Short mmCIF file of N, CA and C in Angstrom, two decimals:
data_model
loop_
_atom_site.label_atom_id
_atom_site.label_comp_id
_atom_site.label_asym_id
_atom_site.label_seq_id
_atom_site.Cartn_x
_atom_site.Cartn_y
_atom_site.Cartn_z
N MET A 1218 -7.78 -29.26 21.40
CA MET A 1218 -7.02 -28.26 20.50
C MET A 1218 -6.11 -27.21 21.18
N HIS A 1219 -6.50 -26.62 22.29
CA HIS A 1219 -5.82 -25.93 23.25
C HIS A 1219 -4.62 -26.50 23.84
N MET A 1220 -4.66 -27.76 24.25
CA MET A 1220 -3.64 -28.57 24.71
C MET A 1220 -2.59 -28.83 23.72
N ARG A 1221 -2.92 -29.19 22.58
CA ARG A 1221 -2.02 -29.48 21.69
C ARG A 1221 -1.36 -28.35 21.30
N ALA A 1222 -2.00 -27.24 21.18
CA ALA A 1222 -1.10 -25.89 20.94
C ALA A 1222 -0.06 -25.48 21.81
N SER A 1223 -0.71 -25.63 22.93
CA SER A 1223 0.16 -25.34 24.27
C SER A 1223 1.41 -26.38 24.42
N THR A 1224 1.23 -27.77 24.13
CA THR A 1224 2.31 -28.52 23.99
C THR A 1224 3.25 -28.40 22.88
N GLY A 1225 2.81 -28.00 21.90
CA GLY A 1225 3.50 -27.60 20.37
C GLY A 1225 4.40 -26.37 20.98
N PHE A 1226 4.02 -25.59 21.79
CA PHE A 1226 4.79 -24.49 22.12
C PHE A 1226 5.90 -24.87 23.28
N PHE A 1227 5.59 -25.59 24.02
CA PHE A 1227 6.56 -26.16 25.02
C PHE A 1227 7.67 -26.89 24.21
N LYS A 1228 7.14 -27.98 23.43
CA LYS A 1228 8.25 -28.68 22.64
C LYS A 1228 9.05 -27.88 21.84
N GLY A 1229 8.65 -26.72 21.24
CA GLY A 1229 9.27 -25.98 20.52
C GLY A 1229 10.50 -25.28 21.57
N LEU A 1230 10.14 -24.90 22.81
CA LEU A 1230 10.89 -24.16 23.61
C LEU A 1230 12.02 -25.26 24.20
N THR A 1231 11.46 -26.69 24.40
CA THR A 1231 12.26 -27.59 24.81
C THR A 1231 13.57 -27.77 23.75
N LEU A 1232 13.12 -27.48 22.50
CA LEU A 1232 14.11 -27.77 21.47
C LEU A 1232 15.14 -26.51 21.36
N ILE A 1233 14.76 -25.32 21.59
CA ILE A 1233 15.43 -24.28 21.42
C ILE A 1233 16.32 -23.94 22.66
N LEU A 1234 15.57 -24.00 23.74
CA LEU A 1234 16.58 -23.59 25.04
C LEU A 1234 17.67 -24.20 25.33
N PRO A 1235 17.88 -25.58 25.02
CA PRO A 1235 19.08 -26.13 25.13
C PRO A 1235 20.38 -25.47 24.38
N LEU A 1236 19.83 -25.09 23.41
CA LEU A 1236 20.61 -24.59 22.36
C LEU A 1236 21.27 -22.94 22.73
N LEU A 1237 20.37 -22.39 23.44
CA LEU A 1237 20.54 -21.09 23.82
C LEU A 1237 21.38 -21.17 24.99
N GLY A 1238 20.83 -21.95 26.19
CA GLY A 1238 21.32 -21.80 27.53
C GLY A 1238 21.29 -20.66 28.06
N PRO A 1239 21.63 -20.20 29.29
CA PRO A 1239 21.29 -18.94 30.08
C PRO A 1239 22.34 -18.02 29.47
N VAL A 1240 22.43 -17.55 28.34
CA VAL A 1240 23.37 -16.50 27.81
C VAL A 1240 22.68 -15.56 27.03
N SER A 1241 23.37 -14.16 26.76
CA SER A 1241 22.48 -13.18 26.02
C SER A 1241 23.08 -13.47 24.57
N VAL A 1242 22.38 -12.64 23.83
CA VAL A 1242 22.53 -12.51 22.41
C VAL A 1242 23.98 -12.25 21.94
N PHE A 1243 24.91 -11.78 23.03
CA PHE A 1243 26.14 -11.52 22.85
C PHE A 1243 27.30 -12.72 23.22
N GLY A 1244 26.49 -13.62 23.58
CA GLY A 1244 27.28 -15.06 24.00
C GLY A 1244 27.89 -14.81 25.27
N GLN A 1245 27.67 -13.88 26.44
CA GLN A 1245 28.16 -13.90 27.68
C GLN A 1245 27.03 -14.33 28.51
N SER A 1246 27.23 -14.80 29.60
CA SER A 1246 26.42 -15.29 30.61
C SER A 1246 25.79 -13.78 31.46
N THR A 1247 24.43 -13.89 31.39
CA THR A 1247 23.82 -12.73 32.15
C THR A 1247 23.44 -12.97 33.46
N PRO A 1248 24.16 -12.18 34.30
CA PRO A 1248 23.73 -12.51 35.80
C PRO A 1248 22.49 -12.21 36.27
N THR A 1249 21.79 -13.04 37.03
CA THR A 1249 20.53 -12.83 37.63
C THR A 1249 20.25 -11.47 38.18
N PRO A 1250 19.33 -10.71 37.78
CA PRO A 1250 19.14 -9.40 38.54
C PRO A 1250 19.03 -9.33 40.13
N VAL A 1251 19.30 -8.57 40.55
CA VAL A 1251 18.97 -8.32 42.03
C VAL A 1251 17.35 -8.07 42.44
N PRO A 1252 16.66 -9.03 43.11
CA PRO A 1252 15.22 -9.01 43.22
C PRO A 1252 14.55 -7.75 43.70
N CYS A 1253 13.41 -7.59 43.36
CA CYS A 1253 12.71 -6.56 44.17
C CYS A 1253 12.51 -6.43 45.69
N ALA A 1254 12.90 -5.33 46.37
CA ALA A 1254 12.47 -5.59 47.72
C ALA A 1254 11.01 -4.88 47.91
N VAL A 1255 10.12 -5.71 48.49
CA VAL A 1255 9.02 -5.62 48.80
C VAL A 1255 8.74 -4.58 49.80
N HIS A 1256 7.87 -3.29 49.38
CA HIS A 1256 7.36 -2.35 50.09
C HIS A 1256 6.04 -2.07 49.98
N PRO A 1257 5.22 -1.49 50.86
CA PRO A 1257 3.88 -1.15 50.50
C PRO A 1257 3.75 -0.19 49.43
N ALA A 1258 2.53 -0.36 48.75
CA ALA A 1258 2.49 0.43 47.43
C ALA A 1258 0.94 0.69 47.26
N THR A 1259 0.62 1.91 46.75
CA THR A 1259 -0.88 2.09 46.64
C THR A 1259 -1.15 1.32 45.14
N ALA A 1260 -2.61 1.37 44.78
CA ALA A 1260 -2.98 0.82 43.54
C ALA A 1260 -2.30 1.48 42.41
N VAL A 1261 -2.26 2.83 42.65
CA VAL A 1261 -1.80 3.85 41.55
C VAL A 1261 -0.23 3.39 41.48
N GLU A 1262 0.50 3.45 42.59
CA GLU A 1262 1.99 3.08 42.18
C GLU A 1262 2.04 1.68 41.75
N GLN A 1263 1.31 0.72 42.22
CA GLN A 1263 1.38 -0.69 41.61
C GLN A 1263 1.25 -0.50 39.99
N LYS A 1264 0.25 0.13 39.48
CA LYS A 1264 -0.19 0.32 38.22
C LYS A 1264 1.20 0.92 37.41
N GLN A 1265 1.77 2.11 38.09
CA GLN A 1265 2.90 2.62 37.49
C GLN A 1265 4.17 1.68 37.33
N ILE A 1266 4.20 0.58 38.41
CA ILE A 1266 5.31 -0.11 38.27
C ILE A 1266 4.94 -1.38 37.30
N PHE A 1267 3.85 -1.66 37.32
CA PHE A 1267 3.22 -2.60 36.23
C PHE A 1267 3.83 -2.14 34.64
N ASN A 1268 3.38 -0.80 34.51
CA ASN A 1268 3.48 -0.22 33.02
C ASN A 1268 5.15 -0.13 32.80
N THR A 1269 5.79 0.12 33.68
CA THR A 1269 7.28 0.21 33.69
C THR A 1269 7.73 -1.23 33.43
N PHE A 1270 7.32 -2.23 34.16
CA PHE A 1270 7.86 -3.51 34.01
C PHE A 1270 7.51 -3.90 32.55
N VAL A 1271 6.05 -3.74 32.01
CA VAL A 1271 5.79 -4.20 30.81
C VAL A 1271 6.74 -3.50 29.83
N GLU A 1272 6.94 -2.35 29.91
CA GLU A 1272 7.86 -1.50 28.85
C GLU A 1272 9.16 -2.06 29.01
N GLU A 1273 9.59 -2.30 30.00
CA GLU A 1273 11.09 -2.87 30.06
C GLU A 1273 11.09 -4.33 29.47
N PHE A 1274 10.15 -4.90 29.93
CA PHE A 1274 10.26 -6.53 29.54
C PHE A 1274 9.89 -6.75 27.92
N TYR A 1275 8.83 -6.29 27.71
CA TYR A 1275 7.94 -6.43 26.39
C TYR A 1275 8.32 -5.55 25.05
N VAL A 1276 8.58 -4.23 25.43
CA VAL A 1276 8.95 -3.36 24.53
C VAL A 1276 10.49 -3.12 24.39
N LYS A 1277 11.16 -2.68 25.25
CA LYS A 1277 12.57 -2.56 25.25
C LYS A 1277 13.24 -3.66 25.34
N ARG A 1278 12.49 -4.77 26.03
CA ARG A 1278 13.42 -6.26 25.84
C ARG A 1278 14.54 -6.18 26.89
N ASP A 1279 14.55 -5.21 27.65
CA ASP A 1279 15.60 -5.30 28.77
C ASP A 1279 15.54 -6.06 29.99
N ILE A 1280 15.64 -7.34 29.55
CA ILE A 1280 15.07 -8.24 30.62
C ILE A 1280 15.70 -8.27 32.19
N PRO A 1281 17.06 -8.08 32.08
CA PRO A 1281 17.49 -7.88 33.33
C PRO A 1281 17.03 -6.63 34.24
N ARG A 1282 16.86 -5.69 33.40
CA ARG A 1282 16.17 -4.57 33.97
C ARG A 1282 14.66 -4.88 34.45
N ALA A 1283 13.90 -5.44 33.71
CA ALA A 1283 12.43 -5.84 34.01
C ALA A 1283 12.53 -6.74 35.40
N PHE A 1284 13.45 -7.46 35.37
CA PHE A 1284 13.41 -8.51 36.58
C PHE A 1284 13.76 -7.66 37.93
N THR A 1285 14.14 -6.47 37.85
CA THR A 1285 14.35 -5.84 39.08
C THR A 1285 13.10 -5.54 39.62
N HIS A 1286 11.95 -5.81 39.20
CA HIS A 1286 10.59 -5.52 39.78
C HIS A 1286 9.92 -6.84 40.22
N ILE A 1287 10.70 -7.96 40.04
CA ILE A 1287 10.22 -9.35 40.56
C ILE A 1287 10.92 -9.73 42.02
N ALA A 1288 9.96 -10.26 42.60
CA ALA A 1288 10.39 -10.63 44.09
C ALA A 1288 11.31 -11.74 44.04
N ALA A 1289 12.13 -12.23 45.06
CA ALA A 1289 13.01 -13.18 45.14
C ALA A 1289 12.24 -14.49 45.34
N ASP A 1290 11.12 -14.28 45.89
CA ASP A 1290 10.29 -15.44 46.16
C ASP A 1290 9.14 -15.61 45.26
N TYR A 1291 9.21 -15.17 43.96
CA TYR A 1291 8.46 -15.12 43.00
C TYR A 1291 7.94 -16.55 42.74
N ILE A 1292 6.40 -16.76 42.99
CA ILE A 1292 5.66 -17.79 42.51
C ILE A 1292 5.38 -17.91 40.95
N GLN A 1293 5.76 -18.90 40.60
CA GLN A 1293 5.65 -19.09 39.04
C GLN A 1293 4.61 -20.58 38.82
N HIS A 1294 3.47 -20.46 38.08
CA HIS A 1294 2.52 -21.25 37.64
C HIS A 1294 2.91 -22.04 36.51
N ASN A 1295 3.83 -21.41 35.57
CA ASN A 1295 4.09 -22.12 34.40
C ASN A 1295 4.78 -23.53 34.50
N PRO A 1296 4.28 -24.59 33.79
CA PRO A 1296 4.54 -25.78 34.21
C PRO A 1296 6.07 -26.28 33.84
N SER A 1297 6.69 -25.38 32.99
CA SER A 1297 8.02 -25.42 32.43
C SER A 1297 8.87 -24.46 33.11
N GLU A 1298 8.68 -23.97 34.22
CA GLU A 1298 9.51 -23.20 34.87
C GLU A 1298 9.29 -23.36 36.53
N LEU A 1299 10.31 -23.14 37.31
CA LEU A 1299 10.31 -23.29 38.71
C LEU A 1299 9.85 -21.91 39.39
N ASP A 1300 9.69 -22.06 40.70
CA ASP A 1300 9.31 -20.80 41.33
C ASP A 1300 10.71 -20.11 41.59
N GLY A 1301 10.83 -18.67 41.90
CA GLY A 1301 11.99 -17.99 42.13
C GLY A 1301 12.54 -17.31 40.86
N ILE A 1302 13.03 -16.06 41.01
CA ILE A 1302 13.48 -15.20 40.19
C ILE A 1302 14.62 -15.75 39.22
N THR A 1303 15.46 -16.58 39.70
CA THR A 1303 16.77 -17.07 38.85
C THR A 1303 16.18 -17.94 37.95
N SER A 1304 15.15 -19.15 38.35
CA SER A 1304 14.57 -19.97 37.28
C SER A 1304 14.07 -19.14 36.17
N SER A 1305 13.13 -18.34 36.49
CA SER A 1305 12.43 -17.68 35.45
C SER A 1305 13.33 -16.72 34.61
N PHE A 1306 14.23 -16.07 35.12
CA PHE A 1306 14.99 -15.39 34.29
C PHE A 1306 16.02 -16.22 33.55
N ASP A 1307 16.53 -17.52 34.01
CA ASP A 1307 17.28 -18.19 32.96
C ASP A 1307 16.43 -18.82 32.03
N PHE A 1308 15.12 -18.81 32.13
CA PHE A 1308 14.21 -19.46 31.09
C PHE A 1308 13.88 -18.30 30.06
N LEU A 1309 13.58 -17.04 30.67
CA LEU A 1309 13.13 -16.19 29.54
C LEU A 1309 14.01 -15.16 29.11
N ASP A 1310 15.16 -14.91 29.80
CA ASP A 1310 15.94 -14.17 29.19
C ASP A 1310 16.71 -14.59 27.77
N PRO A 1311 16.93 -15.75 27.35
CA PRO A 1311 17.34 -16.05 26.23
C PRO A 1311 16.44 -16.08 25.19
N ILE A 1312 15.10 -16.26 25.70
CA ILE A 1312 14.14 -16.01 24.40
C ILE A 1312 13.67 -14.62 24.14
N PHE A 1313 13.62 -13.84 25.10
CA PHE A 1313 13.04 -12.41 25.07
C PHE A 1313 14.28 -11.45 24.53
N SER A 1314 15.54 -11.73 24.80
CA SER A 1314 16.56 -11.28 24.42
C SER A 1314 17.04 -11.45 22.75
N ASN A 1315 16.38 -12.40 22.34
CA ASN A 1315 16.57 -12.91 21.01
C ASN A 1315 15.96 -11.84 20.05
N THR A 1316 16.41 -11.34 19.31
CA THR A 1316 15.92 -10.08 18.38
C THR A 1316 15.26 -10.64 17.28
N SER A 1317 15.38 -11.94 16.78
CA SER A 1317 14.39 -12.80 15.97
C SER A 1317 13.09 -12.73 16.34
N VAL A 1318 12.85 -12.95 17.80
CA VAL A 1318 11.57 -13.02 18.14
C VAL A 1318 10.90 -11.68 18.40
N THR A 1319 9.84 -11.31 17.94
CA THR A 1319 9.03 -10.21 17.85
C THR A 1319 7.79 -10.44 18.79
N VAL A 1320 7.39 -9.24 19.42
CA VAL A 1320 6.39 -9.34 20.56
C VAL A 1320 5.63 -8.11 20.17
N GLN A 1321 4.33 -8.18 20.03
CA GLN A 1321 3.28 -7.09 19.83
C GLN A 1321 2.34 -7.17 20.77
N ILE A 1322 2.12 -6.04 21.64
CA ILE A 1322 1.04 -6.09 22.72
C ILE A 1322 -0.22 -5.79 22.24
N LEU A 1323 -1.00 -6.54 22.47
CA LEU A 1323 -2.32 -6.32 21.99
C LEU A 1323 -3.49 -5.71 22.96
N HIS A 1324 -3.17 -6.25 24.29
CA HIS A 1324 -4.09 -5.65 25.35
C HIS A 1324 -3.30 -5.68 26.76
N ARG A 1325 -3.53 -4.58 27.37
CA ARG A 1325 -2.90 -4.35 28.94
C ARG A 1325 -3.96 -3.76 29.76
N VAL A 1326 -4.13 -4.47 30.94
CA VAL A 1326 -5.00 -4.04 31.99
C VAL A 1326 -4.27 -4.18 33.35
N PHE A 1327 -4.55 -3.27 34.09
CA PHE A 1327 -4.20 -3.41 35.52
C PHE A 1327 -5.42 -2.88 36.53
N GLU A 1328 -5.55 -4.02 37.51
CA GLU A 1328 -6.65 -3.60 38.60
C GLU A 1328 -6.12 -4.03 39.89
N ALA A 1329 -5.44 -3.40 40.44
CA ALA A 1329 -4.71 -3.87 41.66
C ALA A 1329 -5.44 -4.99 42.60
N PRO A 1330 -4.46 -5.98 42.82
CA PRO A 1330 -3.16 -6.17 42.77
C PRO A 1330 -2.69 -6.86 41.47
N TYR A 1331 -3.60 -7.14 40.49
CA TYR A 1331 -3.35 -7.85 39.35
C TYR A 1331 -3.12 -6.83 37.97
N GLY A 1332 -2.15 -7.41 37.42
CA GLY A 1332 -1.91 -6.85 35.85
C GLY A 1332 -1.86 -7.88 34.97
N TRP A 1333 -2.60 -7.81 33.60
CA TRP A 1333 -2.42 -8.70 32.73
C TRP A 1333 -2.08 -8.23 31.45
N LEU A 1334 -1.55 -8.93 30.58
CA LEU A 1334 -0.85 -8.66 29.23
C LEU A 1334 -1.37 -9.72 28.18
N HIS A 1335 -1.92 -9.31 27.34
CA HIS A 1335 -2.17 -10.16 25.82
C HIS A 1335 -1.34 -9.81 24.91
N TYR A 1336 -0.33 -10.78 24.23
CA TYR A 1336 0.42 -10.12 23.34
C TYR A 1336 0.74 -11.32 22.26
N ARG A 1337 1.12 -11.02 21.07
CA ARG A 1337 1.55 -11.89 20.11
C ARG A 1337 3.10 -12.03 20.02
N VAL A 1338 3.44 -13.30 19.71
CA VAL A 1338 4.77 -13.43 19.50
C VAL A 1338 5.12 -14.17 18.13
N ASP A 1339 6.02 -13.59 17.42
CA ASP A 1339 6.24 -14.44 16.28
C ASP A 1339 7.96 -14.65 16.23
N GLY A 1340 8.26 -15.60 15.43
CA GLY A 1340 9.66 -15.92 15.38
C GLY A 1340 10.28 -17.04 16.43
N LEU A 1341 9.16 -17.65 17.29
CA LEU A 1341 9.67 -18.61 18.30
C LEU A 1341 9.40 -19.94 17.69
N LEU A 1342 7.99 -20.21 17.08
CA LEU A 1342 7.81 -21.47 16.47
C LEU A 1342 7.41 -20.99 14.91
N GLU A 1343 6.98 -21.98 14.25
CA GLU A 1343 6.65 -21.90 12.89
C GLU A 1343 5.38 -21.11 12.60
N GLU A 1344 4.39 -21.02 13.51
CA GLU A 1344 3.22 -20.02 13.61
C GLU A 1344 3.31 -19.21 14.71
N PRO A 1345 2.66 -17.97 14.51
CA PRO A 1345 2.41 -17.14 15.63
C PRO A 1345 1.95 -17.53 17.14
N THR A 1346 2.10 -16.95 18.12
CA THR A 1346 1.66 -17.54 19.27
C THR A 1346 0.86 -16.38 20.05
N ALA A 1347 -0.22 -16.74 20.60
CA ALA A 1347 -0.79 -15.85 21.32
C ALA A 1347 -0.41 -16.19 23.09
N ILE A 1348 -0.27 -15.15 23.88
CA ILE A 1348 0.16 -15.40 24.95
C ILE A 1348 -0.82 -14.39 25.95
N LEU A 1349 -0.86 -14.76 27.12
CA LEU A 1349 -1.75 -13.93 28.17
C LEU A 1349 -0.81 -14.10 29.49
N ASP A 1350 -0.11 -13.06 29.99
CA ASP A 1350 0.27 -13.34 31.34
C ASP A 1350 -0.26 -12.48 32.15
N LEU A 1351 -0.44 -13.18 33.28
CA LEU A 1351 -1.34 -12.54 34.54
C LEU A 1351 -0.31 -12.42 35.82
N PHE A 1352 0.12 -11.26 36.29
CA PHE A 1352 0.80 -11.07 37.20
C PHE A 1352 -0.09 -10.47 38.72
N ARG A 1353 0.53 -11.10 39.74
CA ARG A 1353 -0.06 -10.51 41.00
C ARG A 1353 1.08 -9.87 41.64
N PHE A 1354 0.78 -8.56 42.18
CA PHE A 1354 1.73 -7.83 42.96
C PHE A 1354 1.60 -7.97 44.39
N ASN A 1355 2.80 -7.77 45.11
CA ASN A 1355 2.76 -7.83 46.50
C ASN A 1355 3.35 -6.41 46.80
N GLY A 1356 2.84 -5.39 47.15
CA GLY A 1356 3.37 -4.23 47.24
C GLY A 1356 3.90 -3.53 46.14
N THR A 1357 5.15 -3.33 46.12
CA THR A 1357 5.99 -2.73 44.70
C THR A 1357 6.50 -3.67 43.90
N CYS A 1358 6.29 -5.15 44.24
CA CYS A 1358 6.92 -6.30 43.36
C CYS A 1358 5.93 -7.24 42.91
N VAL A 1359 6.59 -7.67 41.46
CA VAL A 1359 5.66 -8.84 41.02
C VAL A 1359 5.87 -10.05 41.97
N GLN A 1360 4.90 -10.40 42.30
CA GLN A 1360 5.08 -11.68 43.17
C GLN A 1360 4.58 -13.14 42.51
N GLU A 1361 3.62 -13.03 41.59
CA GLU A 1361 3.04 -14.27 41.11
C GLU A 1361 2.94 -14.17 39.63
N HIS A 1362 2.87 -15.24 39.06
CA HIS A 1362 2.78 -15.34 37.37
C HIS A 1362 1.78 -16.53 37.06
N TRP A 1363 0.91 -16.23 36.22
CA TRP A 1363 0.30 -17.30 35.41
C TRP A 1363 0.40 -16.95 33.93
N ASP A 1364 0.20 -18.09 33.07
CA ASP A 1364 0.22 -17.55 31.70
C ASP A 1364 -0.73 -18.59 30.99
N VAL A 1365 -1.21 -18.24 29.77
CA VAL A 1365 -2.14 -18.99 28.82
C VAL A 1365 -1.30 -18.98 27.42
N ILE A 1366 -0.97 -19.89 27.01
CA ILE A 1366 -0.11 -19.73 25.75
C ILE A 1366 -1.01 -20.75 24.45
N GLN A 1367 -1.23 -20.26 23.29
CA GLN A 1367 -1.82 -20.82 22.30
C GLN A 1367 -1.05 -20.45 21.16
N GLU A 1368 -0.65 -21.37 20.23
CA GLU A 1368 0.01 -21.49 18.94
C GLU A 1368 -0.97 -21.24 18.03
N ARG A 1369 -1.08 -20.44 16.98
CA ARG A 1369 -2.05 -20.46 15.92
C ARG A 1369 -2.11 -21.69 15.10
N PRO A 1370 -3.17 -22.47 15.09
CA PRO A 1370 -3.17 -23.68 14.40
C PRO A 1370 -3.20 -23.41 12.80
N VAL A 1371 -2.73 -24.11 11.93
CA VAL A 1371 -2.58 -23.99 10.57
C VAL A 1371 -3.88 -23.84 9.89
N ASN A 1372 -4.47 -24.93 10.23
CA ASN A 1372 -5.72 -25.03 9.56
C ASN A 1372 -7.16 -24.88 10.67
N ALA A 1373 -7.11 -23.76 10.95
CA ALA A 1373 -8.14 -23.34 12.19
C ALA A 1373 -9.48 -23.60 11.60
N THR A 1374 -10.51 -24.00 12.39
CA THR A 1374 -11.92 -24.27 12.08
C THR A 1374 -12.71 -23.09 12.20
N ASN A 1375 -12.33 -22.08 13.28
CA ASN A 1375 -12.96 -20.99 13.52
C ASN A 1375 -12.50 -20.02 12.44
N PRO A 1376 -13.46 -19.23 11.93
CA PRO A 1376 -13.01 -18.07 10.83
C PRO A 1376 -12.63 -16.81 11.72
N HIS A 1377 -12.56 -16.65 12.85
CA HIS A 1377 -12.24 -15.40 13.40
C HIS A 1377 -10.83 -15.61 13.73
N PRO A 1378 -10.14 -14.33 13.36
CA PRO A 1378 -8.62 -14.29 13.54
C PRO A 1378 -8.21 -14.44 15.11
N LEU A 1379 -7.02 -15.00 15.17
CA LEU A 1379 -6.59 -15.44 16.61
C LEU A 1379 -6.04 -14.04 17.17
N PHE A 1380 -5.65 -13.17 16.33
CA PHE A 1380 -5.19 -11.52 16.95
C PHE A 1380 -6.27 -10.72 16.47
#
């Protein structure tokens, strides 16, 4: 069930992304932001940077600004994206800049050097989607990312809500 839900999400992205391309909602190409320069940081500083990144990316939806917290040699574990800031930016900016796609943060935790975020996405696929993003920090920068993605099944067996 989990594999099918994840596959459905990626199939949906495969259909949507070619239509959007690496453009903003205003139809102009958005340049890749200058990557984060790695500097030493305390756990407290990393938590502040993580919270700023989350606010810029998921709440304000200012993807170019959020990506200034990502290292140039960013490691991406999502099977639909390549490593590096440019690949992830080109993949995510059209999705998260789209105002018809809504994001609701459900849980947020930071325990240096890792921060994770559990959230709900509506408007991307037919059914709401649960996503968990896990980020690893290297000093002041987001260095690595993993995610788990699950679309809500139409006829779920389990009576507990997905969200």
